[in-house]
mmCIF file of C-alpha atoms in Angstrom:
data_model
loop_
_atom_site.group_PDB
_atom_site.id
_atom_site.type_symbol
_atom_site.label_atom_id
_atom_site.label_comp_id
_atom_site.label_asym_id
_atom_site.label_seq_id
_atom_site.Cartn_x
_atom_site.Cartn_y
_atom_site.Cartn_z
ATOM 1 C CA UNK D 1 0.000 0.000 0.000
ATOM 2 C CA UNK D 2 1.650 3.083 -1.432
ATOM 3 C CA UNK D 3 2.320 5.842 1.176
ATOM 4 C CA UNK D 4 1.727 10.139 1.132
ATOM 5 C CA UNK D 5 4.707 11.243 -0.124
ATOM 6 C CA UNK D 6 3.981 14.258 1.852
ATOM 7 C CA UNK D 7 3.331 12.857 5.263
ATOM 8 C CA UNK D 8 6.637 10.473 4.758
ATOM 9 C CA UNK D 9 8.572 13.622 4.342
ATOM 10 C CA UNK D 10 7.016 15.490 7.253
ATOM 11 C CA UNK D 11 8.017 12.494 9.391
ATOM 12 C CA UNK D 12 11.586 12.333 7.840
ATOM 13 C CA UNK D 13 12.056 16.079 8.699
ATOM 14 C CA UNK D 14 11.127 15.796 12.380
ATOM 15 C CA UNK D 15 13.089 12.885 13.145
ATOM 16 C CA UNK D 16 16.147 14.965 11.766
ATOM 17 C CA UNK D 17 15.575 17.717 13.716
ATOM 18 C CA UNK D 18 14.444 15.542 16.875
ATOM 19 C CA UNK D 19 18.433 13.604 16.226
ATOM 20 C CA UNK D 20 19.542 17.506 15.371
ATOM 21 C CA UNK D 21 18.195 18.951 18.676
ATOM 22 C CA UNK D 22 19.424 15.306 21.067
ATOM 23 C CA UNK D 23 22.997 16.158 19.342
ATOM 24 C CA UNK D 24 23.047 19.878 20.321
ATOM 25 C CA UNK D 25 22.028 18.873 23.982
ATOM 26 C CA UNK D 26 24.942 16.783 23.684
ATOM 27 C CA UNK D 27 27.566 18.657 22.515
ATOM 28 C CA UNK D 28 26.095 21.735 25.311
ATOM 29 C CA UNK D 29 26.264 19.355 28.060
ATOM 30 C CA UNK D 30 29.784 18.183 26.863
ATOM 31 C CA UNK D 31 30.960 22.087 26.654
ATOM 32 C CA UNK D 32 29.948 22.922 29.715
ATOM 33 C CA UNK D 33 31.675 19.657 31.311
ATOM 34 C CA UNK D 34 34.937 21.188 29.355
ATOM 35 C CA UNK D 35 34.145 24.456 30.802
ATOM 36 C CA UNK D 36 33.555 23.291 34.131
ATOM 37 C CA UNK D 37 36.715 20.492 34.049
ATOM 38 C CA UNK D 38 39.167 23.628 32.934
ATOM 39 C CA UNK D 39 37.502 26.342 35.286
ATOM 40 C CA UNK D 40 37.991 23.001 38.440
ATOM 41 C CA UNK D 41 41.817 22.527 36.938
ATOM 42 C CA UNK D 42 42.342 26.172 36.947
ATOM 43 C CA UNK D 43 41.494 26.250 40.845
ATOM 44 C CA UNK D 44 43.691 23.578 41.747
ATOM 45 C CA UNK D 45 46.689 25.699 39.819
ATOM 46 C CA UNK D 46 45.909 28.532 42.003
ATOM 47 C CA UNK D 47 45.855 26.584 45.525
ATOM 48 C CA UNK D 48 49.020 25.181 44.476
ATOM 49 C CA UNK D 49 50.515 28.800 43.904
ATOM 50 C CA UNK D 50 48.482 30.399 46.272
ATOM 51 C CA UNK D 51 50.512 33.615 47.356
ATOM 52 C CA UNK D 52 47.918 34.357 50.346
ATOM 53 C CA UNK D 53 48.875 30.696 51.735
ATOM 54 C CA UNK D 54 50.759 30.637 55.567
ATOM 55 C CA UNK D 55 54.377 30.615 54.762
ATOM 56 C CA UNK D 56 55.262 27.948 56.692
ATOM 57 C CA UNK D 57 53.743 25.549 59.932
ATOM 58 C CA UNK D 58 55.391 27.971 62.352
ATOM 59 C CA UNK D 59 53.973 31.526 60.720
ATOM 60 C CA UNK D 60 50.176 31.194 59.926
ATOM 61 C CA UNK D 61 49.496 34.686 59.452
ATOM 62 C CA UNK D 62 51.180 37.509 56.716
ATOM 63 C CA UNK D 63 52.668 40.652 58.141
ATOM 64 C CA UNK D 64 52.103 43.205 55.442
ATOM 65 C CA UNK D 65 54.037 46.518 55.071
ATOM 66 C CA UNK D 66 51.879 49.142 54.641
ATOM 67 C CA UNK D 67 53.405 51.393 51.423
ATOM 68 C CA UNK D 68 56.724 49.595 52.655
ATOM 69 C CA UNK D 69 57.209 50.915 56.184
ATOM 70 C CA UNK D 70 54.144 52.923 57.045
ATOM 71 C CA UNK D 71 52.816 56.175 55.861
ATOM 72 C CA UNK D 72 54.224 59.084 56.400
ATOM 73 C CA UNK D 73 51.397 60.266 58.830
ATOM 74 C CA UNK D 74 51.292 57.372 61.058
ATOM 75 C CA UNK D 75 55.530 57.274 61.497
ATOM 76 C CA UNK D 76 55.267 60.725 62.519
ATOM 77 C CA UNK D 77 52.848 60.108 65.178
ATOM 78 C CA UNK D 78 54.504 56.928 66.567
ATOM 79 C CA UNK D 79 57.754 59.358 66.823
ATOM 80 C CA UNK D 80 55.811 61.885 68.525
ATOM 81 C CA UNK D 81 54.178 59.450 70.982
ATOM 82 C CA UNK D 82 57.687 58.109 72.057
ATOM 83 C CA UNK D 83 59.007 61.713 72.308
ATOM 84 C CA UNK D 84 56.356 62.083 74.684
ATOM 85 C CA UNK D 85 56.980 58.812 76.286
ATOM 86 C CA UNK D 86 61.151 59.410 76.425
ATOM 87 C CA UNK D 87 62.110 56.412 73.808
ATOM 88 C CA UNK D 88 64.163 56.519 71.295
ATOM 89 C CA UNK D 89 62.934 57.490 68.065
ATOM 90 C CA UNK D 90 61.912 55.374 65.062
ATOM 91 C CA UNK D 91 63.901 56.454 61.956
ATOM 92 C CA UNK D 92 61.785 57.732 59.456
ATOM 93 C CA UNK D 93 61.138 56.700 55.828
ATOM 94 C CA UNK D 94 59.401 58.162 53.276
ATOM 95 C CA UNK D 95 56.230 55.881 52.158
ATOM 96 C CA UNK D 96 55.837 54.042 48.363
ATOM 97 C CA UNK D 97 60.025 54.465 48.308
ATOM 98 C CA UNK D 98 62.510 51.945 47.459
ATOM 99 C CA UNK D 99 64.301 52.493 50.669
ATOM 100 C CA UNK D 100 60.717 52.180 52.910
ATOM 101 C CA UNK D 101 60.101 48.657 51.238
ATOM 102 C CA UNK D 102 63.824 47.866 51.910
ATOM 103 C CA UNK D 103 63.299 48.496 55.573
ATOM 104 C CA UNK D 104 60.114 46.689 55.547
ATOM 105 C CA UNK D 105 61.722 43.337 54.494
ATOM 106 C CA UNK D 106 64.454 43.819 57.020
ATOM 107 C CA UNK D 107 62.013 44.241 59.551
ATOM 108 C CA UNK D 108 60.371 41.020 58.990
ATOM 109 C CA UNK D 109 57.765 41.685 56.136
ATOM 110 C CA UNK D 110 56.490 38.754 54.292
ATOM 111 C CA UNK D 111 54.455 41.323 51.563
ATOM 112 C CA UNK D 112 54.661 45.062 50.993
ATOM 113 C CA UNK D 113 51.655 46.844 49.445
ATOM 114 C CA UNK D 114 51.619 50.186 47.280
ATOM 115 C CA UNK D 115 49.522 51.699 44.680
ATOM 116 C CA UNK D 116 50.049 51.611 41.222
ATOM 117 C CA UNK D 117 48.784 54.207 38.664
ATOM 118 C CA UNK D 118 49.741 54.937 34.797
ATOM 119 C CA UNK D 119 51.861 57.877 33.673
ATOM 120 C CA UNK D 120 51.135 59.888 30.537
ATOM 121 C CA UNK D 121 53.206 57.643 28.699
ATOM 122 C CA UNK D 122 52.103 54.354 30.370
ATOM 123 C CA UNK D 123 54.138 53.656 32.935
ATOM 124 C CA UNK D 124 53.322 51.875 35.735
ATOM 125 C CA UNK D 125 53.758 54.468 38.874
ATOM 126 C CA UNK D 126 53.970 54.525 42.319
ATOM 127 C CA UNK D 127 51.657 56.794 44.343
ATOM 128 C CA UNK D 128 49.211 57.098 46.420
ATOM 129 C CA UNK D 129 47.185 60.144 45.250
ATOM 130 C CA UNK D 130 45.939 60.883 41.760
ATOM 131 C CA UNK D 131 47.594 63.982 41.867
ATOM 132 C CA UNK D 132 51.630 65.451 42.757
ATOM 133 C CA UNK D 133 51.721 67.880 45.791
ATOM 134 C CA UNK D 134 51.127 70.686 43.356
ATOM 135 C CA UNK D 135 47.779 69.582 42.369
ATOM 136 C CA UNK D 136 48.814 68.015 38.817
ATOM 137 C CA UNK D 137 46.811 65.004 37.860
ATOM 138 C CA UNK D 138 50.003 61.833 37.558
ATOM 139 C CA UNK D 139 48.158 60.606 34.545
ATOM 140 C CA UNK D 140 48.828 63.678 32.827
ATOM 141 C CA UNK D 141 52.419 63.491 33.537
ATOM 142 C CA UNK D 142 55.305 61.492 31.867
ATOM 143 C CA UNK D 143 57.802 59.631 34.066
ATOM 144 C CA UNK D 144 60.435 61.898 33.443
ATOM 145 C CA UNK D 145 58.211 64.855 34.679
ATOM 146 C CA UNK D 146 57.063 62.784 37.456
ATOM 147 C CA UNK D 147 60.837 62.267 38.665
ATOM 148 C CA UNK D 148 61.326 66.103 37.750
ATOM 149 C CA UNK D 149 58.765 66.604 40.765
ATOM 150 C CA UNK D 150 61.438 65.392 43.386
ATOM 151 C CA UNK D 151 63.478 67.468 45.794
ATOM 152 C CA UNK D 152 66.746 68.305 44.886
ATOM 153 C CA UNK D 153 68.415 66.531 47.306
ATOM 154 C CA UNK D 154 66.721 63.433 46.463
ATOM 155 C CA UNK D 155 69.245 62.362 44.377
ATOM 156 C CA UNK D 156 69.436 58.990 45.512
ATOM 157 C CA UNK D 157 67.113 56.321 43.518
ATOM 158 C CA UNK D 158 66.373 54.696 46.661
ATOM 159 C CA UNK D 159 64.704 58.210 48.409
ATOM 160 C CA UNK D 160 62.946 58.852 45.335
ATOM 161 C CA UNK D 161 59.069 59.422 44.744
ATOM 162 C CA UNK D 162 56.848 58.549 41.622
ATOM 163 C CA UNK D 163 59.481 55.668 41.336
ATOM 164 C CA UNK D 164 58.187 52.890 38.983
ATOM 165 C CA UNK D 165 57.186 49.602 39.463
ATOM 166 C CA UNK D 166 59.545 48.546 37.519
ATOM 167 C CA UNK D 167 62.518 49.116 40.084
ATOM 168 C CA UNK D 168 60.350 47.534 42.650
ATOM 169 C CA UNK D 169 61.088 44.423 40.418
ATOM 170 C CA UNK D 170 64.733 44.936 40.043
ATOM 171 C CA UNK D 171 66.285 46.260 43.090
ATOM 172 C CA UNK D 172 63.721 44.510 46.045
ATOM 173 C CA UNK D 173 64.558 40.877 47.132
ATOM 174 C CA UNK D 174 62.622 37.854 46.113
ATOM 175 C CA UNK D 175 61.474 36.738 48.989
ATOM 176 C CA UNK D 176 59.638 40.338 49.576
ATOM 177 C CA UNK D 177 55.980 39.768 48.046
ATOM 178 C CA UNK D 178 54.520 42.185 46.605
ATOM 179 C CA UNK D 179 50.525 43.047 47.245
ATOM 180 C CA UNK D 180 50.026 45.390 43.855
ATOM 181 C CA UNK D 181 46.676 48.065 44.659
ATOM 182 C CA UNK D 182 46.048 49.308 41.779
ATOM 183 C CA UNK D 183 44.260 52.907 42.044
ATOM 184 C CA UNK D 184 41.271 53.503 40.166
ATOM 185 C CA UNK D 185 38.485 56.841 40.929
ATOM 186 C CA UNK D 186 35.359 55.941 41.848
ATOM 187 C CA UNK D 187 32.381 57.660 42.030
ATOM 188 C CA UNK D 188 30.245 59.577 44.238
ATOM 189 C CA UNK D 189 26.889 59.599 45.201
ATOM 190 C CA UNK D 190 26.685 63.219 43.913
ATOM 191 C CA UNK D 191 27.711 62.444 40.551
ATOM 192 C CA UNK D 192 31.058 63.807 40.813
ATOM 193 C CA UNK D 193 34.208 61.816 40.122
ATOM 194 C CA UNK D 194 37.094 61.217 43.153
ATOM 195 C CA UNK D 195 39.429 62.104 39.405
ATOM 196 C CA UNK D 196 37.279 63.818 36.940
ATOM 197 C CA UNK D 197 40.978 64.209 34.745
ATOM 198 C CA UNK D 198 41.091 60.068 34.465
ATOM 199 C CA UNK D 199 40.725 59.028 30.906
ATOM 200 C CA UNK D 200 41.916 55.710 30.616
ATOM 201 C CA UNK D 201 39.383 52.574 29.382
ATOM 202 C CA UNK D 202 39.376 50.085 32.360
ATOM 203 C CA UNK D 203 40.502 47.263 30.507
ATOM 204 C CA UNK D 204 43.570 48.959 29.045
ATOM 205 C CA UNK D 205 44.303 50.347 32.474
ATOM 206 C CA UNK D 206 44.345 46.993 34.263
ATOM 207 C CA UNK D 207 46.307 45.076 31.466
ATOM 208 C CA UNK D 208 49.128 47.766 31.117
ATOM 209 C CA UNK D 209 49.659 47.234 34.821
ATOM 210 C CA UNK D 210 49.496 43.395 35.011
ATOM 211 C CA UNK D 211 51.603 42.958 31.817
ATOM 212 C CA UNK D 212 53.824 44.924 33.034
ATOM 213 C CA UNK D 213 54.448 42.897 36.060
ATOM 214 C CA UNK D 214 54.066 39.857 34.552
ATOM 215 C CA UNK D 215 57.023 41.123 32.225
ATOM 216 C CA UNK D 216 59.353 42.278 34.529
ATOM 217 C CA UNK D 217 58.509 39.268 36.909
ATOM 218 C CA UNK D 218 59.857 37.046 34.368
ATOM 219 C CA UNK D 219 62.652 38.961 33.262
ATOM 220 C CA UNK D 220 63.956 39.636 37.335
ATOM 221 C CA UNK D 221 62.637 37.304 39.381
ATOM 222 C CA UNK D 222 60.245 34.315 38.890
ATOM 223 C CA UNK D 223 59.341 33.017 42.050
ATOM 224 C CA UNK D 224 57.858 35.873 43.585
ATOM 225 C CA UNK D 225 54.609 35.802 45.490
ATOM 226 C CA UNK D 226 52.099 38.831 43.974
ATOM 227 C CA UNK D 227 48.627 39.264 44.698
ATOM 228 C CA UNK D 228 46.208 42.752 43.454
ATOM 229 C CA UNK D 229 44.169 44.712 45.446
ATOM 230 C CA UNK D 230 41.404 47.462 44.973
ATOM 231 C CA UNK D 231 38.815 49.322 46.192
ATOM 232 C CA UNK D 232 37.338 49.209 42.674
ATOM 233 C CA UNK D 233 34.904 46.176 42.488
ATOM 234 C CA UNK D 234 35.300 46.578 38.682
ATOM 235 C CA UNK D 235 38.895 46.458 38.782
ATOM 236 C CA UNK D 236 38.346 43.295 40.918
ATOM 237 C CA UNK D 237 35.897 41.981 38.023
ATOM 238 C CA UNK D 238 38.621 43.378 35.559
ATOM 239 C CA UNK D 239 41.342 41.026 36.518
ATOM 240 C CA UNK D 240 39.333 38.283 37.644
ATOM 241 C CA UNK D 241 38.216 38.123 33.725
ATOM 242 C CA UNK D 242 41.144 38.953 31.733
ATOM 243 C CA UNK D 243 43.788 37.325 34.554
ATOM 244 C CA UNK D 244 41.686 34.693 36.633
ATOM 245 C CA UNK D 245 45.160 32.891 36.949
ATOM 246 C CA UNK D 246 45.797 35.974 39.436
ATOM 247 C CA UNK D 247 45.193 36.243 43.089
ATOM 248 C CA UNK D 248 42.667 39.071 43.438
ATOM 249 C CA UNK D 249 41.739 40.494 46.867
ATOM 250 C CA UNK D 250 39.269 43.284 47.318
ATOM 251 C CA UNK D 251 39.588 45.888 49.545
ATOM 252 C CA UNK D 252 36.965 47.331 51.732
ATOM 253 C CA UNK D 253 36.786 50.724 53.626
ATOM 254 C CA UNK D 254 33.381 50.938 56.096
ATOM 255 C CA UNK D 255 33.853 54.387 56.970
ATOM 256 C CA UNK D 256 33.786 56.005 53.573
ATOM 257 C CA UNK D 257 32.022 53.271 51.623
ATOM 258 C CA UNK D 258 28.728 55.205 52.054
ATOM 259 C CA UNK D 259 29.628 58.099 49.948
ATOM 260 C CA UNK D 260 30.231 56.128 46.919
ATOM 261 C CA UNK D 261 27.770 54.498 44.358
ATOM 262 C CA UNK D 262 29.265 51.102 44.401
ATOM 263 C CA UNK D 263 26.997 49.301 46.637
ATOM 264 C CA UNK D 264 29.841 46.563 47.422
ATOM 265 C CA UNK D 265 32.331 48.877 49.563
ATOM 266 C CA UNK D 266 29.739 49.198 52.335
ATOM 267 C CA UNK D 267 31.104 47.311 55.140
ATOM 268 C CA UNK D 268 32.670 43.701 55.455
ATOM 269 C CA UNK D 269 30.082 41.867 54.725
ATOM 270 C CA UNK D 270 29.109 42.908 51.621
ATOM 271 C CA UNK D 271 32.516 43.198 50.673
ATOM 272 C CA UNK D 272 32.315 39.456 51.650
ATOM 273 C CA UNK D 273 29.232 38.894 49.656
ATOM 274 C CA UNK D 274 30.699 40.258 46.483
ATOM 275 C CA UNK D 275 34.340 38.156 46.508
ATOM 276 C CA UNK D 276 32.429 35.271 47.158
ATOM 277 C CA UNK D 277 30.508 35.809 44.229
ATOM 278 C CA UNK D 278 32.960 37.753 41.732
ATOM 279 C CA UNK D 279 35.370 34.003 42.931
ATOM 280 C CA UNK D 280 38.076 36.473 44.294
ATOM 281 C CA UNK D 281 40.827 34.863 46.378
ATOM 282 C CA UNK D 282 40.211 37.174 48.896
ATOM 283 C CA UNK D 283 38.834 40.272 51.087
ATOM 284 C CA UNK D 284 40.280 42.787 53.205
ATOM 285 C CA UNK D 285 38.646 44.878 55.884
ATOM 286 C CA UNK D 286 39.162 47.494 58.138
ATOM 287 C CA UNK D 287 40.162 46.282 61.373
ATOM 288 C CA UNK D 288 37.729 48.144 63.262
ATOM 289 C CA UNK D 289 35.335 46.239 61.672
ATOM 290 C CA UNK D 290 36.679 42.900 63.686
ATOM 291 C CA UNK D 291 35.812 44.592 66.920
ATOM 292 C CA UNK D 292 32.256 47.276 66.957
ATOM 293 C CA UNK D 293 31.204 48.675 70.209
ATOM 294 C CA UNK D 294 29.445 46.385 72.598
ATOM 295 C CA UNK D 295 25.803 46.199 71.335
ATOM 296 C CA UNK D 296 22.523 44.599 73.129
ATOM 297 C CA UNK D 297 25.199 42.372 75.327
ATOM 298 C CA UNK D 298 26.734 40.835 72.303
ATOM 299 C CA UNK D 299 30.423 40.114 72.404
ATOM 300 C CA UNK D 300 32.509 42.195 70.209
ATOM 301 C CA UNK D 301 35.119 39.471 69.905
ATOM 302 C CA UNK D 302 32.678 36.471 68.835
ATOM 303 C CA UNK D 303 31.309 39.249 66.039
ATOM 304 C CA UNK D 304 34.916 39.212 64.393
ATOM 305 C CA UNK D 305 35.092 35.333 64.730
ATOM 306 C CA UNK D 306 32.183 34.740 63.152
ATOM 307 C CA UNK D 307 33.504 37.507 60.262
ATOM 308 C CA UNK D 308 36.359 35.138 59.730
ATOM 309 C CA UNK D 309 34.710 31.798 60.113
ATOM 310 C CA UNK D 310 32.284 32.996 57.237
ATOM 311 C CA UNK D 311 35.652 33.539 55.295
ATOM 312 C CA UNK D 312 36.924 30.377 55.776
ATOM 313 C CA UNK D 313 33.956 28.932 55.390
ATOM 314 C CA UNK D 314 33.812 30.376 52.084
ATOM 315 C CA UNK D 315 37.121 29.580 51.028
ATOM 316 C CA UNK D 316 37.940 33.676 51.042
ATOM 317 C CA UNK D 317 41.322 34.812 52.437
ATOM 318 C CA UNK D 318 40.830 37.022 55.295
ATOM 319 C CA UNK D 319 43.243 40.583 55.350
ATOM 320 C CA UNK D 320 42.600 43.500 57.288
ATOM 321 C CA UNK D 321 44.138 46.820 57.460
ATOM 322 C CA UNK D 322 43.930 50.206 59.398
ATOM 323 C CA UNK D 323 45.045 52.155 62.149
ATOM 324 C CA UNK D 324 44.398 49.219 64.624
ATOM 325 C CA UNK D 325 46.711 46.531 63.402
ATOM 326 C CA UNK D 326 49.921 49.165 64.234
ATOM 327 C CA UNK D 327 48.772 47.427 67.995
ATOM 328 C CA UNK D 328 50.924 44.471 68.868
ATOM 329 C CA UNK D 329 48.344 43.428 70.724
ATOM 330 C CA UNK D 330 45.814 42.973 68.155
ATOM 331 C CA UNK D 331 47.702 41.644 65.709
ATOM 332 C CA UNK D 332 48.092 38.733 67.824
ATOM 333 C CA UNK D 333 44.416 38.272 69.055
ATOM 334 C CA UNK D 334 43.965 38.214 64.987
ATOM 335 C CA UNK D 335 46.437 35.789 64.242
ATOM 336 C CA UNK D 336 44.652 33.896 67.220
ATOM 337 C CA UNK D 337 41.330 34.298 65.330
ATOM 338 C CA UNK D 338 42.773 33.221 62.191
ATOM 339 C CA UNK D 339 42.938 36.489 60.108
ATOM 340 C CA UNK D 340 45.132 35.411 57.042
ATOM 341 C CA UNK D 341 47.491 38.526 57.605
ATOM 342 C CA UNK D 342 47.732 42.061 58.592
ATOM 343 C CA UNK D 343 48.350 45.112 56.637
ATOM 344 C CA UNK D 344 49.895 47.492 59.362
ATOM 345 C CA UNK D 345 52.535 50.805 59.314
ATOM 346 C CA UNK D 346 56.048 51.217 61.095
ATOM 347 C CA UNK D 347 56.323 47.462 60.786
ATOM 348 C CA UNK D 348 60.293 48.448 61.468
ATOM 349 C CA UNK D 349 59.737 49.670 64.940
ATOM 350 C CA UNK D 350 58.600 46.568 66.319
ATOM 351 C CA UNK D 351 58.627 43.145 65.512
ATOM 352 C CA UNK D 352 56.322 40.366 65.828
ATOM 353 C CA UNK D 353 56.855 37.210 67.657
ATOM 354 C CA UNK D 354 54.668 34.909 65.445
#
């Protein structure tokens, strides 16, 4: 009994796209196992090169140099408190120097952290503030004219500001990590930019940094531990997409995080909530943030516990910085806690026992 040619072909054409539509399911379920398999591979590279990792059994937590030795504010008030106290006085070093980070090694430092920012003509910088003492913006100013901005007597390299990252590379020891913040404006709630002069595209901004020290970390030295750092949640998202083979840590400040749009910088925990999700290596605090007043009878000390458990828990890195880690004291009740390290000033007038 002869058939409908037309209903033959109807069936012919759905069973092809019935084997068409199995074989796509397929091949998505196999991408995504590829996807998944590289992006599971890709974390076990980083825990086995994780530069945020104790440094040994005996040291469990990372004693950070804050812009090498301290800023220049906070050295000048330890020196005035033991002038008023009849000790001897702390030397003093000049912050984001060569000779500050030197000192901060000596002293003990496992990382030092700075701030890195692009020249006019590209090169990687470091300062603190988008703009010189004289109120010119560094990104409108070559290296040469950045150096030109030095006191005379600074004629040593080592004493030298707007030095580039570069020299951190060649003249700091390899056992000194390095904790790169790179700066980045953000906005306020106003409207108004922290650098309304920035003009570079965030992408190029982050990859002329990174390349950079991924160039002159292979040309100096190999082994060196480096994580970044930023207040920026898109610089966070930045590297973590173009560089996810890089330890990213973002950096939280509770006391100004209010007067920004970014919704992440509030406090802790949502700085907590976003490295979690963004699959950052880490987060870091202000230390005050470990210990808020006394409130309805609850224990200040469990609050910061719980803070770090939630880390840990998390498989987040725990850093804090601020004013309250240059306390002996509390550096140890952190370590205690299990805070993954410190980022503290005049690291060089005292040194830890742990």
């Amino acid at each position: 009994q002869s058939q409908n040619p037309r209903r033959e072909k109807g069936r012919r054409t759905c069973f092809h796209r019935e084997r068409e539509s199995r074989e796509s399911h397929i091949l998505s379920l196999s991408r995504n196992y590829r996807i998944q398999k590289q992006s599971k591979m890709l974390s076990l590279r980083k825990l086995k090169s994780d530069p945020l990792a104790p440094p040994s059994d005996f040291i469990q937590m990372l004693l950070i140099g804050h812009r090498g030795v301290g800023t220049c504010q906070e050295q000048e008030l330890r020196r005035r408190r033991c002038s008023e106290l009849g000790l001897p006085l702390p030397l003093r070093f000049r912050e984001n120097t060569l000779l500050s980070m030197m000192q901060a090694e000596k002293a003990g430092a496992h990382f030092v952290q700075f701030e890195v920012q692009l020249s006019k003509d590209r090169v990687p910088i470091i300062h603190h503030n988008f703009y010189t003492d004289d109120g010119r913006f560094v990104g409108n100013l070559t290296r040469a004219e950045l150096q030109d901005c030095n006191e005379e007597d600074d004629d040593i390299l080592h004493e030298q500001l707007y030095t580039t990252m570069e020299s951190f590379f060649d003249f700091l020891p390899e056992k000194l990590g390095f904790d790169i913040e790179i700066k980045y404006p953000r906005q306020y709630k106003t409207g108004a930019s922290v650098c309304p002069e920035f003009h570079w595209d965030l992408e190029d901004y982050v990859s002329k940094i990174v390349n950079s020290a991924k160039r002159h970390s292979i040309r100096s030295v190999k082994n060196r531990l480096i994580f970044y750092s930023s207040f920026s949640s898109d610089v966070c998202l930045a590297l973590r997409r173009l560089y996810p083979e890089c330890s990213t840590v973002f950096l939280v400040n509770h006391k100004e995080g209010h007067k920004y749009t970014e919704v992440h910088g509030l406090n802790g925990r949502s700085g907590l909530e976003f490295a979690s999700s963004a699959y950052l290596q880490g987060v870091a605090i202000h230390s005050e943030e470990l210990q808020p007043p006394k409130e309805g009878g609850r224990n200040p000390t469990q609050f910061g516990r719980e803070f770090i458990h939630d880390c840990k828990r998390r498989r987040l890195h725990c850093l804090t910085w601020g004013p309250k880690n240059n306390s002996a004291e509390f550096r140890r009740l952190q370590r205690e806690w299990g805070v993954d390290g410190v980022i503290y000033d005049n690291i060089h007038a005292e040194q830890d026992d742990f």
